[in-house]
MMTF fields as JSON, N, C-alpha, C and O atoms, coordinates in Angstrom:
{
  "mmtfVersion": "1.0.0",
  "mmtfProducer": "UNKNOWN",
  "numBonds": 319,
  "numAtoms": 320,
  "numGroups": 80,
  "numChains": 1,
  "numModels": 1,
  "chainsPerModel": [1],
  "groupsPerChain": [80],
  "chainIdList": ["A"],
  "bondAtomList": [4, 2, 8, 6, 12, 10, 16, 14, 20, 18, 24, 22, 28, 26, 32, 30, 36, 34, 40, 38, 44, 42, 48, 46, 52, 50, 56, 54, 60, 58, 64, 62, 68, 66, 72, 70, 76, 74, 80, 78, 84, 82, 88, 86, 92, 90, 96, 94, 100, 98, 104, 102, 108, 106, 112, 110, 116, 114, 120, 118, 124, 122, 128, 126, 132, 130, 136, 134, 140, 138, 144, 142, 148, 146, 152, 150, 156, 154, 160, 158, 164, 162, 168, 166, 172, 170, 176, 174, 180, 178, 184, 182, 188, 186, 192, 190, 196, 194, 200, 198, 204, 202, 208, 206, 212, 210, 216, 214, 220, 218, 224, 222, 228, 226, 232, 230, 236, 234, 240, 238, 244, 242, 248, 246, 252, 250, 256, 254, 260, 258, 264, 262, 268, 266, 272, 270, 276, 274, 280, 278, 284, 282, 288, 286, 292, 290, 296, 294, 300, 298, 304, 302, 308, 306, 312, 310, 316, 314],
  "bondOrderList": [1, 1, 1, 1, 1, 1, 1, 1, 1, 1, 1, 1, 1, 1, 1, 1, 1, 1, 1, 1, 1, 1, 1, 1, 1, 1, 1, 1, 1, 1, 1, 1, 1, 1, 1, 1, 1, 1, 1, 1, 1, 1, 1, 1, 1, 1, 1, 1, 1, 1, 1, 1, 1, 1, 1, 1, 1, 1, 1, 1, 1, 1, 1, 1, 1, 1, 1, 1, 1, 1, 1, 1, 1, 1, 1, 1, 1, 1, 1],
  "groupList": [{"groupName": "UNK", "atomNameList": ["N", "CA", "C", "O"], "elementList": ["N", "C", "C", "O"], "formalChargeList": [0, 0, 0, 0], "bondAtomList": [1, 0, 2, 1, 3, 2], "bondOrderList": [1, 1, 2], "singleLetterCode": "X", "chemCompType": "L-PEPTIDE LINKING"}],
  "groupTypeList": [0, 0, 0, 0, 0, 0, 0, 0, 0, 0, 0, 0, 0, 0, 0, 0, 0, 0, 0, 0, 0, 0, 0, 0, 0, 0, 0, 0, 0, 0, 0, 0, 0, 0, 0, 0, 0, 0, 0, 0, 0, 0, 0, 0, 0, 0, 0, 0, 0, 0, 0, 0, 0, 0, 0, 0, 0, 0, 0, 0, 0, 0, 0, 0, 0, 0, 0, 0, 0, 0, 0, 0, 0, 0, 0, 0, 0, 0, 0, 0],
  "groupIdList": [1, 2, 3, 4, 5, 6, 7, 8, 9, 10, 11, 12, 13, 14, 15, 16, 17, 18, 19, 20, 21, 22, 23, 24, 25, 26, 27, 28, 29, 30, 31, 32, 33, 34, 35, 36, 37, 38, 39, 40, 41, 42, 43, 44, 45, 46, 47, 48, 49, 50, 51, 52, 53, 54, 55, 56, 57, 58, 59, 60, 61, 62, 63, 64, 65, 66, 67, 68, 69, 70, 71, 72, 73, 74, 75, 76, 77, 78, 79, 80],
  "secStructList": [7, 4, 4, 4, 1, 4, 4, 4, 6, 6, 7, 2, 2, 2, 2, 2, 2, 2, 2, 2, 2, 2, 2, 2, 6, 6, 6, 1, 7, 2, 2, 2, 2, 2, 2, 2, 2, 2, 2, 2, 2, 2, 2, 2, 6, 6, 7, 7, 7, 7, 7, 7, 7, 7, 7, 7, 7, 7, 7, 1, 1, 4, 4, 4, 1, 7, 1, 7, 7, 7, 1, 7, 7, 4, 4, 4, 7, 6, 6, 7],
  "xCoordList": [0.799, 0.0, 0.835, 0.255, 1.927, 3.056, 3.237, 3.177, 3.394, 3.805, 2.316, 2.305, 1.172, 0.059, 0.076, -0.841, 0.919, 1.201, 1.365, 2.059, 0.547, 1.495, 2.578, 3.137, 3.202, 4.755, 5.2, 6.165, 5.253, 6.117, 5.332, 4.959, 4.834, 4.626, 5.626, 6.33, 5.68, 6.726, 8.106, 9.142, 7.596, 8.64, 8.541, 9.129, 7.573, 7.114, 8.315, 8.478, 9.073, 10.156, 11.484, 12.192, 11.871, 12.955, 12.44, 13.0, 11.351, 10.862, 10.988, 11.282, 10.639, 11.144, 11.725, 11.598, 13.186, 14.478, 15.249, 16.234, 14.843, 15.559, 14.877, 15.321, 13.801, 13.417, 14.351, 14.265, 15.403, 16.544, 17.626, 18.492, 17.442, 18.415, 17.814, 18.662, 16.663, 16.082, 16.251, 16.585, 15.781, 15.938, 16.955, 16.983, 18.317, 19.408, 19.855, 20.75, 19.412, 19.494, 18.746, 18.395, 18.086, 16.145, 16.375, 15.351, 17.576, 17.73, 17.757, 17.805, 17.665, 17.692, 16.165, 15.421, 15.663, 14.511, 14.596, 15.534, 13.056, 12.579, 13.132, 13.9, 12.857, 13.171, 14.872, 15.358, 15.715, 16.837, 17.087, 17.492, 16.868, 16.677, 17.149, 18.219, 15.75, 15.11, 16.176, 16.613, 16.384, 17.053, 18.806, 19.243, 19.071, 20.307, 20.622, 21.715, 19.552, 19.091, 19.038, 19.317, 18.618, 18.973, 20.152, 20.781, 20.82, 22.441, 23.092, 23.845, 22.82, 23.924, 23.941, 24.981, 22.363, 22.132, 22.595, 23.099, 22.275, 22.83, 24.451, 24.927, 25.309, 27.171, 27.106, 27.683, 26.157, 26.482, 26.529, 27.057, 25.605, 25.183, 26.285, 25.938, 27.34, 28.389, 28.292, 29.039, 27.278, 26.917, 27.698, 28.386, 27.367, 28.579, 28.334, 27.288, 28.814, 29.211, 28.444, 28.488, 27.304, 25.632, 26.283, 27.193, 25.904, 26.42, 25.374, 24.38, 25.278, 24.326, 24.774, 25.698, 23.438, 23.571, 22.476, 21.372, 22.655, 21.579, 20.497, 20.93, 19.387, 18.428, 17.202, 16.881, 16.482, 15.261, 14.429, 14.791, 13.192, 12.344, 11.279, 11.128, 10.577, 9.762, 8.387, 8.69, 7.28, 5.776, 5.365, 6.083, 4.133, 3.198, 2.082, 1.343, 1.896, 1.036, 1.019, 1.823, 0.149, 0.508, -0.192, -0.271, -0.731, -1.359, -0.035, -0.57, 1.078, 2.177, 2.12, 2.363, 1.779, 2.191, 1.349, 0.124, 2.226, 1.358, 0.059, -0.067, -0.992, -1.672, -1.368, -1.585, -0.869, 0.021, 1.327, 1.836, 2.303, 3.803, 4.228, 5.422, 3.234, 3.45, 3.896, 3.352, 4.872, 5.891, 4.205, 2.998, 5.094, 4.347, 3.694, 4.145, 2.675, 2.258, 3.241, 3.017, 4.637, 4.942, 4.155, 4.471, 3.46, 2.974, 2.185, 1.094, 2.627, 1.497, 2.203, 1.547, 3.445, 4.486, 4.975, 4.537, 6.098, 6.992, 6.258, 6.997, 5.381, 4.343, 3.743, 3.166, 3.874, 3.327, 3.719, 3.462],
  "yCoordList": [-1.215, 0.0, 1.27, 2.208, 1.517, 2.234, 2.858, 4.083, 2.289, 2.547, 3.525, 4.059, 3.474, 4.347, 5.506, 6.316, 5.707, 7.22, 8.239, 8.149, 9.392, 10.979, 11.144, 11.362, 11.018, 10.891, 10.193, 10.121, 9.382, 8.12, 8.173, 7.061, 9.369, 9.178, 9.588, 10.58, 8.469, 8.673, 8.277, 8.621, 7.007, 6.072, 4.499, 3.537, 4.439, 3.675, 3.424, 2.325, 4.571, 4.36, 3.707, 3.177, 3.727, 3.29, 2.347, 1.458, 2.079, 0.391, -0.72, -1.912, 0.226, -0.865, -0.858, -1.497, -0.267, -0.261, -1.215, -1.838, -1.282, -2.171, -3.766, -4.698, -3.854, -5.004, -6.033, -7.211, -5.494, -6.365, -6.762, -7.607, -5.962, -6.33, -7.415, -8.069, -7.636, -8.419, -9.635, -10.658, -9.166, -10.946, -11.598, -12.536, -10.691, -11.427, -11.654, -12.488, -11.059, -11.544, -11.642, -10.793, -12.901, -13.023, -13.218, -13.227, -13.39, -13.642, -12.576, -12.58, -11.319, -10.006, -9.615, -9.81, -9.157, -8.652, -7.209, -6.509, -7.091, -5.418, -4.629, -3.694, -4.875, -3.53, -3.216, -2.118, -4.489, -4.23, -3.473, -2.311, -4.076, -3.218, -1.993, -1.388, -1.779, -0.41, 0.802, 1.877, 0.101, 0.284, 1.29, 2.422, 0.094, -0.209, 0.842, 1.042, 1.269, 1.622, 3.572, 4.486, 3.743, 5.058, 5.077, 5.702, 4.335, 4.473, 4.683, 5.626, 3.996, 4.404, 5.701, 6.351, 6.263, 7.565, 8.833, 9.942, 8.288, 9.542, 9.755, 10.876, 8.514, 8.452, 9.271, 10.32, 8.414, 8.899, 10.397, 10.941, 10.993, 12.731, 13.095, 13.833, 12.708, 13.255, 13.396, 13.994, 12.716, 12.997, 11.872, 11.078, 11.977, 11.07, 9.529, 9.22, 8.705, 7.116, 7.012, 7.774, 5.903, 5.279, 4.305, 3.882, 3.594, 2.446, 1.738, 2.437, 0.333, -0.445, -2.151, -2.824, -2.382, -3.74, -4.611, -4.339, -5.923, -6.378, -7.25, -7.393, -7.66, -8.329, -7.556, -7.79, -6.902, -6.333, -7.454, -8.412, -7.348, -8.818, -8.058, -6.842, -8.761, -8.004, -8.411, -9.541, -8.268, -7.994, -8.671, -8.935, -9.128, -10.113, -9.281, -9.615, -8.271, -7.257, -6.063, -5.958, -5.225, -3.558, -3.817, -2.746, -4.823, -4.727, -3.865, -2.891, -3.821, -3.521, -1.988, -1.133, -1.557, -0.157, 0.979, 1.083, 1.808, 2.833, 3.31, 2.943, 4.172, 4.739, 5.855, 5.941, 6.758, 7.916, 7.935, 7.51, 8.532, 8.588, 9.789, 9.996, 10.934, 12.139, 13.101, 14.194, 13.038, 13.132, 14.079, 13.847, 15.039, 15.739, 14.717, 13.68, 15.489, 14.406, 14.826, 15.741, 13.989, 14.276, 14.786, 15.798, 14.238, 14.745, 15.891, 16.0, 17.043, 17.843, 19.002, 20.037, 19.012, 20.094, 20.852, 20.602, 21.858, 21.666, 23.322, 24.16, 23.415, 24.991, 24.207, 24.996, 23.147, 22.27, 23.156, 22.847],
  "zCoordList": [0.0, 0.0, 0.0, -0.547, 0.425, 0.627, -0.904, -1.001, -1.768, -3.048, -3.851, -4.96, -2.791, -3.645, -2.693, -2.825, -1.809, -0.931, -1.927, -2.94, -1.492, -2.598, -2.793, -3.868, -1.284, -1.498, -1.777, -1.016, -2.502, -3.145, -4.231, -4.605, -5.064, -6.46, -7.053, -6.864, -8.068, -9.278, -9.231, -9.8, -7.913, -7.249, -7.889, -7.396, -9.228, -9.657, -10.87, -11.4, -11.189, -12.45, -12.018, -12.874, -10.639, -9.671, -9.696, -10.338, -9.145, -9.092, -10.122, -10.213, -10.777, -12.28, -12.608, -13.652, -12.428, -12.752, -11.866, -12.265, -10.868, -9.88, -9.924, -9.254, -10.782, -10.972, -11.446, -11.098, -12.385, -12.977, -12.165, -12.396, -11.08, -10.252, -9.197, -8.589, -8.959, -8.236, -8.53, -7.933, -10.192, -10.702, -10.225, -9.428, -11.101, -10.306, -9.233, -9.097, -8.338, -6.643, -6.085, -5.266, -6.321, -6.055, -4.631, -3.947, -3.978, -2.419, -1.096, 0.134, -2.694, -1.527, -1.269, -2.23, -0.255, 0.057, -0.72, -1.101, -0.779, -1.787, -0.355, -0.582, 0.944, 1.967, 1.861, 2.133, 1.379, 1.418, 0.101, 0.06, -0.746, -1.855, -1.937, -2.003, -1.905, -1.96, -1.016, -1.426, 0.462, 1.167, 0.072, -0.133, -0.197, -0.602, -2.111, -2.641, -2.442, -3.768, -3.251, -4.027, -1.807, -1.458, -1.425, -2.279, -0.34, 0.366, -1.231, -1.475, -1.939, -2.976, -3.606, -3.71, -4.201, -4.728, -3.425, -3.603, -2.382, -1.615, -1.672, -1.845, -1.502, -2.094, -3.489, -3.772, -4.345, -5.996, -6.442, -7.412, -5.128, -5.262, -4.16, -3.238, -4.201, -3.652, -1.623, -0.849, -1.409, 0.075, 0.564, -0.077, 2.39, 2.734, 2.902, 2.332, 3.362, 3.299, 4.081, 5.046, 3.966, 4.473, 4.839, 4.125, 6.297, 6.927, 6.286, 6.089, 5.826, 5.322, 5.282, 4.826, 6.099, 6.316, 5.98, 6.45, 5.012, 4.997, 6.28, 7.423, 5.963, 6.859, 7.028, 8.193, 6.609, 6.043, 5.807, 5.124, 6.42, 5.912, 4.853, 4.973, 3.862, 3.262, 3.895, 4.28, 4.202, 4.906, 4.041, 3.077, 4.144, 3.385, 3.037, 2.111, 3.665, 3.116, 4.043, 4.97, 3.792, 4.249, 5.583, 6.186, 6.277, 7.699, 8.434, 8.965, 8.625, 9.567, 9.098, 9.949, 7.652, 7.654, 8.108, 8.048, 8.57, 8.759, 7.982, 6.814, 8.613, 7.415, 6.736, 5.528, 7.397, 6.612, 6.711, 7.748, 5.439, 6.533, 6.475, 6.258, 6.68, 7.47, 6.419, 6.573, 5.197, 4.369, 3.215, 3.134, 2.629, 1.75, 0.037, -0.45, -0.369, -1.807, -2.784, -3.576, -2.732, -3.911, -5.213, -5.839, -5.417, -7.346, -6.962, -7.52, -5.855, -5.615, -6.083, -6.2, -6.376, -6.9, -5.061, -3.937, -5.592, -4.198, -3.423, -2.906, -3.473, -3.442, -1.704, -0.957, -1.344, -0.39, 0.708, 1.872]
}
């Protein structure tokens, strides 16, 4: 359910980019992922060194998630 938040619109093109990487490491979880998929873009944009460790479990469904996560609607433009 996480992935139909405002803020996480247009988090749908990352997602499918990292799908190829899944394939090939069908042993990593999406939280590590995903995880793993910030830590690097924040290094790549010149910011500093993300401690990162795997063991992230992935949920069986959105019962555990929050209902809001507080965070502005992305696709609402930055006027928020």
């Amino acid at each position: 359910p996480e992935a139909n938040w405002g803020a996480n619109a247009g988090l749908d093109v990352p997602r499918k980019a990292l799908e190829a990487v899944k394939e090939k490491h069908p042993e990593i979880s999406y939280a590590d992922l995903y995880t793993l998929a910030g830590v690097v873009a924040v290094e790549e944009a010149g910011g500093p060194k993300v401690p990162f460790r795997l063991g992230r479990e992935d949920a069986d469904s959105g019962e555990t998630s929050p209902k809001e996560c507080g965070l502005p609607d992305a696709d609402k433009g930055s006027s928020q």
